XYZ file of C-alpha atoms in Angstrom:
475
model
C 111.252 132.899 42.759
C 107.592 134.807 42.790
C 105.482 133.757 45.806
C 102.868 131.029 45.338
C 99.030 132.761 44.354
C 96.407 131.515 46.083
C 93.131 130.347 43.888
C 89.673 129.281 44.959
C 87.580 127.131 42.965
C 84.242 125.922 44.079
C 84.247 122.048 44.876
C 82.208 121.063 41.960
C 85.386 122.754 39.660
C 88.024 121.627 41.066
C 86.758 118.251 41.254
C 86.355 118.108 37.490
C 89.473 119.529 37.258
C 90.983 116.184 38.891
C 88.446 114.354 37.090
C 89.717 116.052 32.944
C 93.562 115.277 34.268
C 94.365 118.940 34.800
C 94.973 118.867 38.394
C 96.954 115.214 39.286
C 96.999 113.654 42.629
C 99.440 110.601 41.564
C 102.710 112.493 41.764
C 105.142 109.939 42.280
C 106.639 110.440 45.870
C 102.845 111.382 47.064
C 101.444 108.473 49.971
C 98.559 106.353 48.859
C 95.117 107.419 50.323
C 95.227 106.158 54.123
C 91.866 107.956 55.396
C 89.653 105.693 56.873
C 85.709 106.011 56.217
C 85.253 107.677 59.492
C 87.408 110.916 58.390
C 85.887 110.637 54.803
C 82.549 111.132 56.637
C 83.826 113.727 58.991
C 84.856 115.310 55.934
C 81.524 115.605 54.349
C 79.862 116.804 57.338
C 82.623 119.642 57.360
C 81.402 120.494 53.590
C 77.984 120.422 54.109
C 77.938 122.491 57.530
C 79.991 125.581 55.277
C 83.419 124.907 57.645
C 86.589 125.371 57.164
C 88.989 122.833 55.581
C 92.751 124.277 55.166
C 94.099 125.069 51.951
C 94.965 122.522 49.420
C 98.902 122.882 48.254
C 99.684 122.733 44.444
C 102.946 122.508 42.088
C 102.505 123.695 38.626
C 104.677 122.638 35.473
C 105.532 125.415 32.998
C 103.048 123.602 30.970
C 100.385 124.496 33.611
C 99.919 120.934 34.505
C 99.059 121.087 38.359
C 100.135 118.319 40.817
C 98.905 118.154 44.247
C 101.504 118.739 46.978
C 99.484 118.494 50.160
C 96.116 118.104 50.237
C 95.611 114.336 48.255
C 93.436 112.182 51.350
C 91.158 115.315 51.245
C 91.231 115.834 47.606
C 90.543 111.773 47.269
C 88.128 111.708 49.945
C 86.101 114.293 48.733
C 86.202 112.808 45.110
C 84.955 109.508 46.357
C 81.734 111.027 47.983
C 80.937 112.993 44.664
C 81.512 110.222 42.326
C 79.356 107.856 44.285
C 81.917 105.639 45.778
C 81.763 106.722 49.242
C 78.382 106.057 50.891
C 78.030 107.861 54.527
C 78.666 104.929 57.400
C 76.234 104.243 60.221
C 78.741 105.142 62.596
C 79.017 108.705 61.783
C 78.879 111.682 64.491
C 76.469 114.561 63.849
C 74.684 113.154 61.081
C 71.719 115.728 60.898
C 72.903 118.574 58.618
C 70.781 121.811 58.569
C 69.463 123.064 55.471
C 67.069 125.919 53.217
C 64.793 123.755 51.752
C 63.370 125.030 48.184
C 59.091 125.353 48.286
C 57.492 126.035 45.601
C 53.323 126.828 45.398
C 51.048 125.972 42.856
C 51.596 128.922 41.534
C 55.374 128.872 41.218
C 55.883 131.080 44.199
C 59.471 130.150 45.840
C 60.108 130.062 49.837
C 62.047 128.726 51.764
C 61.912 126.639 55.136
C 64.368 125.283 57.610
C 64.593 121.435 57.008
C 66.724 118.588 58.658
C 68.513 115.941 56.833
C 70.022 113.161 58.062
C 72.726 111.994 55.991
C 73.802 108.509 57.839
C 73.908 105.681 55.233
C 73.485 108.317 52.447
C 75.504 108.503 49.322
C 76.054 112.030 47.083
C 73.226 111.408 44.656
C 70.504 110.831 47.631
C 71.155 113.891 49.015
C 68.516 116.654 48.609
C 69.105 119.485 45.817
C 70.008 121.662 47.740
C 72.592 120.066 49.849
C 73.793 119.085 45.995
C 74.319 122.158 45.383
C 75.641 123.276 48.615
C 78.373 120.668 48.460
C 79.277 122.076 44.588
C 79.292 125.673 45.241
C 81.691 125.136 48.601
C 84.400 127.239 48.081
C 87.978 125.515 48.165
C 91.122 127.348 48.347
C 94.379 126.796 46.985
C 97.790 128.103 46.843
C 99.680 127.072 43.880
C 103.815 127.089 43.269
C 104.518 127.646 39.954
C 107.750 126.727 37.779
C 107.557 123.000 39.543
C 109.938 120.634 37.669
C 109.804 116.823 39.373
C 112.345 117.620 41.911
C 110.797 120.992 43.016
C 107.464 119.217 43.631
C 108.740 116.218 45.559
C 110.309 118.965 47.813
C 107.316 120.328 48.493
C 105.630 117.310 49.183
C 108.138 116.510 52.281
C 107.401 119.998 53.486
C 104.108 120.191 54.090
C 103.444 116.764 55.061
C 106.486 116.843 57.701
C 104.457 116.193 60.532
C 102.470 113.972 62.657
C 98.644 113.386 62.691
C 97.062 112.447 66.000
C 97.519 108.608 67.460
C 94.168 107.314 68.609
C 94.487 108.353 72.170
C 95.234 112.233 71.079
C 92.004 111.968 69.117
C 90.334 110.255 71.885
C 90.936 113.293 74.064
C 89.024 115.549 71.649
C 85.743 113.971 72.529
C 85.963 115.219 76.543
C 86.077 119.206 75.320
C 83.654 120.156 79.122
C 86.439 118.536 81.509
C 89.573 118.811 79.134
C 90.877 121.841 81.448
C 90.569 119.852 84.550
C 92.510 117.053 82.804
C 95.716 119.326 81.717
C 95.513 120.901 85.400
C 95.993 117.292 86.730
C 98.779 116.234 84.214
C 100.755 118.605 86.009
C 100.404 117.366 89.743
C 103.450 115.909 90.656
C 101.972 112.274 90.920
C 102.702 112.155 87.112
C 105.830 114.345 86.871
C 107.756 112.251 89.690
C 105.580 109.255 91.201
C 104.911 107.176 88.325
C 106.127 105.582 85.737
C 105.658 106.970 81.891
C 108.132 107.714 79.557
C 108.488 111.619 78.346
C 107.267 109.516 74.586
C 104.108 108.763 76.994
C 103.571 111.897 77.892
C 104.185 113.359 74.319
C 101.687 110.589 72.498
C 98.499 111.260 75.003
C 99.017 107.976 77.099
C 98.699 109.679 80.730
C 95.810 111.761 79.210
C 93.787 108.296 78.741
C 95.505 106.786 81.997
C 92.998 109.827 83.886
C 90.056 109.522 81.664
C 90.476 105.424 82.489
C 90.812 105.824 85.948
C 87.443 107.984 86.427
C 85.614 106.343 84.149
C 86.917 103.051 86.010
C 86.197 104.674 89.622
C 82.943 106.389 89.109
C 81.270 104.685 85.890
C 82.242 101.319 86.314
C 79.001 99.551 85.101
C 79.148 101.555 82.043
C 82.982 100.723 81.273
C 83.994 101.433 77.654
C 87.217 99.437 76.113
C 88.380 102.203 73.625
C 89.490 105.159 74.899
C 87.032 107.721 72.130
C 84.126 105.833 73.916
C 85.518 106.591 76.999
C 85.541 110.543 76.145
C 82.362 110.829 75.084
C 80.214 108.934 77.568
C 82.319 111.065 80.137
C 81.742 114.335 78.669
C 77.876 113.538 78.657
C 77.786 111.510 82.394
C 80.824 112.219 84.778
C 81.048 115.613 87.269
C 83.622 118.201 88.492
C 83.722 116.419 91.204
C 84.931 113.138 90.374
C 87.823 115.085 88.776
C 88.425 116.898 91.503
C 88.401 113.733 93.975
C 90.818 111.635 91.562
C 93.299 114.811 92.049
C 93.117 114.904 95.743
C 93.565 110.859 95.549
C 96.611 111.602 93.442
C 97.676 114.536 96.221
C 97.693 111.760 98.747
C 99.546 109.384 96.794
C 102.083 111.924 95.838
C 103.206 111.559 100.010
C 103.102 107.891 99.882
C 104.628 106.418 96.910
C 108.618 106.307 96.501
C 110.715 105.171 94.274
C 110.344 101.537 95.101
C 106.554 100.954 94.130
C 106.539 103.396 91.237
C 106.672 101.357 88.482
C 103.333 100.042 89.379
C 101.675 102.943 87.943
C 102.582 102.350 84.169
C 100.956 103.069 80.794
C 99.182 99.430 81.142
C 98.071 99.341 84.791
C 97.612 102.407 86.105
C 94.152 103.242 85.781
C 93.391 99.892 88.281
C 95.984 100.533 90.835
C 94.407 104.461 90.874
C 90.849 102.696 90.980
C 92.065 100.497 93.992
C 93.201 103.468 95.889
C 90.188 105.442 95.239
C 88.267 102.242 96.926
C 91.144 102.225 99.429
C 89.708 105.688 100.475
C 86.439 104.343 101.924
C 88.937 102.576 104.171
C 89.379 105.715 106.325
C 93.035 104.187 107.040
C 96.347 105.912 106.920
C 97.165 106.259 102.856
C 101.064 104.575 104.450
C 99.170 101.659 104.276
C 97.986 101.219 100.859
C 101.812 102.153 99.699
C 102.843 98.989 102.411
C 100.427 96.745 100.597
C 101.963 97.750 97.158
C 105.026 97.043 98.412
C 103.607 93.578 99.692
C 102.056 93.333 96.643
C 105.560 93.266 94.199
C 107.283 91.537 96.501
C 105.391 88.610 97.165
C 101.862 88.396 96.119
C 102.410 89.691 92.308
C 104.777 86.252 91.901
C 103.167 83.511 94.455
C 99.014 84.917 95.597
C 96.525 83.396 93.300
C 92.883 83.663 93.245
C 90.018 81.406 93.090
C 90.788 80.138 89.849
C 94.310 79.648 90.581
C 95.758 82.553 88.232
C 98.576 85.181 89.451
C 97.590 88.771 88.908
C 99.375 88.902 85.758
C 97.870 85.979 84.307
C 94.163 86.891 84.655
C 92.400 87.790 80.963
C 96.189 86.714 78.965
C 94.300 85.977 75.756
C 92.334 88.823 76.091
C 92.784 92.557 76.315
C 93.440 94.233 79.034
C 90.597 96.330 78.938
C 88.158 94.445 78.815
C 85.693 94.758 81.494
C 85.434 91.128 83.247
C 89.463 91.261 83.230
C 89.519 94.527 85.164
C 86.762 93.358 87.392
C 88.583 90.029 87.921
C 91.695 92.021 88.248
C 90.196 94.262 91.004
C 88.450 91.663 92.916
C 91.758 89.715 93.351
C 93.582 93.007 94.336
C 90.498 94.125 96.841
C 90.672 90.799 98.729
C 94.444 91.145 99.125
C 94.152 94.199 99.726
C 91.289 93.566 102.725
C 93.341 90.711 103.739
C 96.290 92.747 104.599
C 94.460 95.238 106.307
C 93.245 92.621 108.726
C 96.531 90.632 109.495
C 98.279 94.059 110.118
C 95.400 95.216 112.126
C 96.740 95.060 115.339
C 99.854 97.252 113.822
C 96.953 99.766 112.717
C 95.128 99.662 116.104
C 98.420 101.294 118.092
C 98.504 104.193 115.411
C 95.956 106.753 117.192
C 95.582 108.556 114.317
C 94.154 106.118 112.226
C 92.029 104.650 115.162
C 90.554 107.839 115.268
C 90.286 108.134 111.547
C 88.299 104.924 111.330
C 86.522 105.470 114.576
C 84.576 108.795 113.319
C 85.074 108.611 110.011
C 87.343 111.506 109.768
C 89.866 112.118 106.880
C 93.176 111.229 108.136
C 95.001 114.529 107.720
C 92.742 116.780 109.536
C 93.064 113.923 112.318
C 97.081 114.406 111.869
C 96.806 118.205 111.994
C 94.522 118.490 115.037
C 96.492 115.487 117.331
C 98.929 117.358 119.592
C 94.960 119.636 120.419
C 93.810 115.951 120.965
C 96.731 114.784 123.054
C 96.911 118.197 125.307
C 93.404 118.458 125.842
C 92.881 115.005 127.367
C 96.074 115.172 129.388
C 94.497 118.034 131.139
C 90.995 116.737 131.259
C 92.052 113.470 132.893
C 94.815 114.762 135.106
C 91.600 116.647 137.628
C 88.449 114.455 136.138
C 89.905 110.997 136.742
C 90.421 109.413 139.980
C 94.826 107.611 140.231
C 94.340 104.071 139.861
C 91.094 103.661 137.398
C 91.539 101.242 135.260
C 89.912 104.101 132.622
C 93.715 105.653 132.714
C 95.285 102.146 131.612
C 98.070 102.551 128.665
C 95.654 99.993 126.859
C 92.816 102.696 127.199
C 94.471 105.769 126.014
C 92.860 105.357 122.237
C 89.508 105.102 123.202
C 89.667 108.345 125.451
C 91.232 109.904 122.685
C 88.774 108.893 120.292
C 86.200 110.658 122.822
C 88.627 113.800 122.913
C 88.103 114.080 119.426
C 84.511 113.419 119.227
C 83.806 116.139 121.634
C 85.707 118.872 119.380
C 83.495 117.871 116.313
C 80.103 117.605 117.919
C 81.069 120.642 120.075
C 80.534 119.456 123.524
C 82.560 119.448 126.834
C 83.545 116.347 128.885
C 84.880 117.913 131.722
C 81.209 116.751 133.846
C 80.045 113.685 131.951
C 83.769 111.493 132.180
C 84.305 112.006 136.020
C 80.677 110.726 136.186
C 80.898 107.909 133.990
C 84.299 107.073 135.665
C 82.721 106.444 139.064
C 79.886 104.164 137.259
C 82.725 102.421 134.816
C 85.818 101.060 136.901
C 86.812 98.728 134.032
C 86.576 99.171 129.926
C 86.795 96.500 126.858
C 89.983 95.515 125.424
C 88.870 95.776 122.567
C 89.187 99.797 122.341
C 86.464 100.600 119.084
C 83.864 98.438 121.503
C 84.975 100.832 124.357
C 85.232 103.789 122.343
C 81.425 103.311 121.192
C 80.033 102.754 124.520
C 81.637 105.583 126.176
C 80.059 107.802 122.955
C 76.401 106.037 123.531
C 76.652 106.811 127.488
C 77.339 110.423 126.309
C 74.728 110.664 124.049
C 72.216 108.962 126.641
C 73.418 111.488 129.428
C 73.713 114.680 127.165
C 70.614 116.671 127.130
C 72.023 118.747 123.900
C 72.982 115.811 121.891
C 70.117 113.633 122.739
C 67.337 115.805 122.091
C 69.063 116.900 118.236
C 68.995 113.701 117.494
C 65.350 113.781 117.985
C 64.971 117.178 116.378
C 64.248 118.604 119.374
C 67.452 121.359 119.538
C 67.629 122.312 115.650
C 71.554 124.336 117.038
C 73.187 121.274 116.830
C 71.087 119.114 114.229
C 73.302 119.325 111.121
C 76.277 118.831 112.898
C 75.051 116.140 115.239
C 74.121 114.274 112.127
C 77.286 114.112 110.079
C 78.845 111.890 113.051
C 78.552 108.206 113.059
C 76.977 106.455 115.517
């Protein structure tokens, strides 16, 4: 059998050609046309703009009748345009098309200047002259098989449409080209792989791909929440940051250490995005990330099947008749979740209190693992400090008043400062300290401030050394 010859007609030619019978695209086996107006457009704008559309596949009879193998959407979607049946929607991307427009004097002199046109809501014969004749002249290319009986060309046909065209959330992902490589590098963090719960058909389709763009655009871009997920990729590629990638990977980082087996399933192909939005809010918490995993936990167990919220619906029943995405059912959704959420927090608070990690966490707003790393420096230091500053038998060295000193421990390794003068000092003029350790923990920090030269005077801009860092602590 020779190998198939390629042959390029100009559009305008091998559209007659269609049009006079000689090429067919009604071969028996061939699928109807299934191209929606939007890729008919897209289409146009690739003709006009001189790019590249792939070959079109044909099977010629020994009688040199030519049947269309692959190729018959474009073939019909082009043929629509030229024969006037196809009019260019309002809802078409990159509607201004570039062109050498013809001038001619008074004199008949020809030149020619750049022009603009736009093409939205335009059919073939209201297009300029010259974009007429730019779409005609295009060049297409074919590659023909010859010697086709019936059966030979319905074998071709399965060939070279044996495959799959993109689902809506694979075309979706085309629209976020600026922060695409930030995406794939957080598909592969281990959240995804092995904390969550998507099928490898999930994976394949482009589901997690919109789970991340959902969840930033959910997190960051809230008041501008789009329900389809091509929406969603564009206003991101045009609005959202680096950063806010890069923060929804370190939130999934911290989940990766938190959520087992047990609360997994949470993070499906439906929810996802608002249970990686409440963590992100979760964050501002400054408490341990254990914590959020307990409330999940809390959450499946009990308050999934029995909490309700104001208007007496369970979590799952909130927006039933409507979709899930739209925007007052995740914003109903969230504000139920928040106020469990905030609830929980507050019954276990005692629980969190005894933790000295995360009561130093919360205390100086200080991320919870350098807090973890830097604890035994914490620990040691104030052991020393108090075992030759404080007098045996001040109520300062009470069990009940160790997280408050260590609090102070660590506030004196970020603002830089020694304790070893100002706590034997404040010892003698303090005998007793609040129970309630936060309330002791910010007086002891304001009777520092008051009695540190160093600190006192940056705050007033007085000793620029310390300024910046001074600064970044709460008060």
């Amino acid at each position: 059998m020779s190998r198939p010859r390629k042959q390029i007609y100009t559009l305008e030619m091998y559209l007659k050609k269609i049009k006079d019978g000689d090429i067919d695209n009604n071969a028996d086996v061939q699928r109807r046309m299934v191209w929606s107006r939007e890729q008919i457009n897209e289409l146009i704008v690739t003709v006009l703009k001189d790019e590249y559309i792939p070959p079109i596949i044909l099977g010629e009879e020994n009688n040199s009748q030519l049947h269309i193998a692959d190729g018959g959407c474009r073939s019909a979607a082009l043929n629509s345009f030229w024969n006037g049946t196809h009019t260019i929607t309002p809802a078409i991307e990159n509607s201004l098309i570039p062109y050498k427009k013809k001038i001619r004097d008074k004199n008949g002199n020809i030149s020619w200047e750049d022009a603009v046109f736009d093409i939205k809501n335009k059919s073939y014969e209201k297009l300029p002259e010259e974009l007429k004749k730019k779409f005609n002249e295009y060049q297409i290319e074919t590659v023909i098989h010859e010697n086709c009986d019936r059966n030979e060309l319905s074998k071709y046909i399965k060939r070279y449409n044996n495959h799959t065209s993109m689902n809506p959330d694979q075309k979706a992902f085309t629209y976020i080209d600026r922060f695409a490589g930030c995406v794939r590098e957080i598909l592969e963090s281990d959240f995804f792989l092995n904390h969550s719960d998507y099928s490898e058909n999930d994976k394949v389709k482009g589901v997690v791909e919109r789970v991340v763009v959902e969840s930033v655009m959910c997190a960051n871009h809230f008041d501008s929440w789009k329900k389809q997920p091509k929406a969603i990729c564009k206003y991101l590629n045009d609005h959202a940051t680096e950063e806010e990638f890069k923060k929804f990977a370190d939130n999934l980082h911290r989940l990766e250490k938190v959520v087992t087996d047990d609360i997994r399933d949470i993070f499906n192909k439906k929810d996802s995005f608002i249970f990686l939005t409440l963590f992100d809010r979760f964050t501002g918490f400054c408490v341990d990330d254990r914590y959020f995993a307990d409330f999940l936990r809390k959450f499946q167990s009990e308050y999934r099947r029995h909490k309700k919220n104001e208007k007496g619906m369970l979590f799952d029943e909130i927006g039933r008749e409507l979709s899930t995405k739209d925007k007052m059912v995740i914003e109903a959704k969230l504000d139920m979740l928040e106020k469990l959420m905030a609830d929980y927090l507050h019954i276990d608070e005692a629980r969190m209190d005894s933790d000295p990690e995360v009561f130093i966490a919360e205390c100086l707003h200080m991320d919870i693992h350098k807090v973890h790393e830097d604890m035994e420096l914490y620990t040691e230091s104030l052991k020393t400090l108090t075992s030759h500053t404080i007098r045996d038998g001040s109520k300062l060295l009470d069990r009940e008043n160790h997280l408050s000193l260590l609090a102070m421990m660590a506030y004196s390794y970020e603002a830089d400062i020694d304790l070893d003068d100002w706590l034997p000092e404040y010892a003698e003029r303090n005998p007793a300290y609040y129970a309630d350790q936060k309330k002791n923990y910010l007086h002891m920090r304001e009777d520092l401030m008051n009695g540190n030269a160093e600190l006192k005077f940056a705050k007033t801009g007085m000793t620029k050394a310390t300024n910046s860092l001074v600064d970044a602590l709460p008060l």
